[in-house]
Amino acid sequence: KAGVTQTPRYLIKTRGQQVTLSCSPISGHRSVSWYQQTPGQGLQFLFEYFSETQRNKGNFPGRFSGRQFSNSRSEMNVSTLELGDSALYLCASSSGQGVHGYTFGSGTRLTVV
Amino acid sequence: SQQGEEDPQALSIQEGENATMNCSYKTSINNLQWYRQNSGRGLVHLILIRSNEREKHSGRLRVTLDTSKKSSSLLITASRAADTASYFCATDSTSGGSYIPTFGRGTSLIVHP
């Protein structure tokens, strides 16, 4: 079965702009989680969506938002980009029920200049 | 939320040697997972060990869990150059009905051919 697909793979944006990243989970998976990975902070949890509802949220400012569609695809949006938002953004797919390993996409590398 | 801490931060060995990485955490957990990440890519789930388990094996991987010491170890036997990657432990926190893995900063493993 197809893995987790994240698009785009790379992105360069200017400070102040906004960006939308996309994640298509494994077919049948209803949970999508987003993480930000930077050398300084490691992997930080952003939020989790399950059946189109945000079920959990990490400690990120309101500039970071997301949504999930009825087909479980998810998007995350970052508005008013800052230099510090440069990171690898990873999305993880799971069934969303019980205990299980996550399947990660290859990530979107965002560079803010 | 708690975070696992991997040790050492970096490990450099020769092909054929064993590699051992440790993870310590602060509060009680339900499960602990180990993931691997090749440079700039997504994370790959390796193994999940539950709090009532002490040891699990998967191919050349051996994971132990000592809940009394709040620590886990990942042993890779007979390492190969292809094992070069970063390895992360993830402890879970239960929130909103789901288990959200919280990642440490990882151990960077280099296996020299």
Short mmCIF file of C-alpha atoms in Angstrom, two decimals, chain B residues 23-93:
data_model
loop_
_atom_site.label_atom_id
_atom_site.label_comp_id
_atom_site.label_asym_id
_atom_site.label_seq_id
_atom_site.Cartn_x
_atom_site.Cartn_y
_atom_site.Cartn_z
CA CYS B 23 16.87 6.23 26.47
CA SER B 24 15.82 7.62 29.83
CA TYR B 25 12.52 9.21 30.70
CA LYS B 26 11.01 10.88 33.72
CA THR B 27 7.45 9.71 34.36
CA SER B 28 5.49 6.49 33.97
CA ILE B 29 4.76 5.37 30.45
CA ASN B 30 2.40 3.00 28.73
CA ASN B 31 4.69 2.26 25.80
CA LEU B 32 8.03 3.19 24.38
CA GLN B 33 8.93 3.18 20.72
CA TRP B 34 12.15 3.38 18.78
CA TYR B 35 12.41 5.07 15.41
CA ARG B 36 15.16 5.53 12.89
CA GLN B 37 15.72 8.54 10.62
CA ASN B 38 18.02 8.73 7.65
CA SER B 39 19.40 12.18 7.01
CA GLY B 40 16.66 14.66 6.13
CA ARG B 41 14.02 11.99 5.71
CA GLY B 42 10.99 10.82 7.67
CA LEU B 43 11.15 8.54 10.66
CA VAL B 44 10.76 4.81 10.34
CA HIS B 45 9.12 2.88 13.14
CA LEU B 46 11.40 0.11 14.42
CA ILE B 47 9.82 -1.41 17.46
CA LEU B 48 7.25 -0.77 20.18
CA ILE B 49 7.62 -2.17 23.68
CA ARG B 50 4.83 -2.00 26.22
CA SER B 51 5.32 -1.17 29.86
CA ASN B 52 4.64 -4.78 30.91
CA GLU B 53 7.30 -6.13 28.57
CA ARG B 54 11.00 -6.33 29.40
CA GLU B 55 12.55 -7.27 26.10
CA LYS B 56 11.65 -7.48 22.42
CA HIS B 57 13.54 -8.62 19.37
CA SER B 58 13.18 -7.78 15.72
CA GLY B 59 15.85 -9.12 13.40
CA ARG B 60 19.16 -7.59 14.51
CA LEU B 61 17.40 -5.26 16.93
CA ARG B 62 16.97 -5.93 20.61
CA VAL B 63 15.08 -3.52 22.85
CA THR B 64 14.94 -3.71 26.61
CA LEU B 65 12.77 -1.75 29.00
CA ASP B 66 13.39 -1.24 32.71
CA THR B 67 10.45 0.64 34.13
CA SER B 68 12.01 0.73 37.62
CA LYS B 69 14.93 2.70 36.21
CA LYS B 70 12.79 4.49 33.63
CA SER B 71 15.13 3.51 30.87
CA SER B 72 15.27 1.59 27.63
CA SER B 73 18.07 0.43 25.41
CA LEU B 74 18.28 -0.36 21.72
CA LEU B 75 20.94 -2.83 20.64
CA ILE B 76 21.83 -3.26 16.99
CA THR B 77 23.93 -6.36 16.49
CA ALA B 78 26.44 -6.91 13.69
CA SER B 79 26.01 -3.36 12.44
CA ARG B 80 26.21 -2.46 8.76
CA ALA B 81 27.07 0.79 7.02
CA ALA B 82 23.40 1.02 6.05
CA ASP B 83 22.51 1.32 9.76
CA THR B 84 24.02 4.82 9.73
CA ALA B 85 21.13 7.05 10.83
CA SER B 86 19.69 8.87 13.82
CA TYR B 87 17.76 6.80 16.31
CA PHE B 88 14.99 8.22 18.48
CA CYS B 89 13.03 6.89 21.38
CA ALA B 90 9.48 8.08 21.82
CA THR B 91 7.48 7.89 25.00
CA ASP B 92 3.75 8.26 24.91
CA SER B 93 1.45 10.65 26.64
#
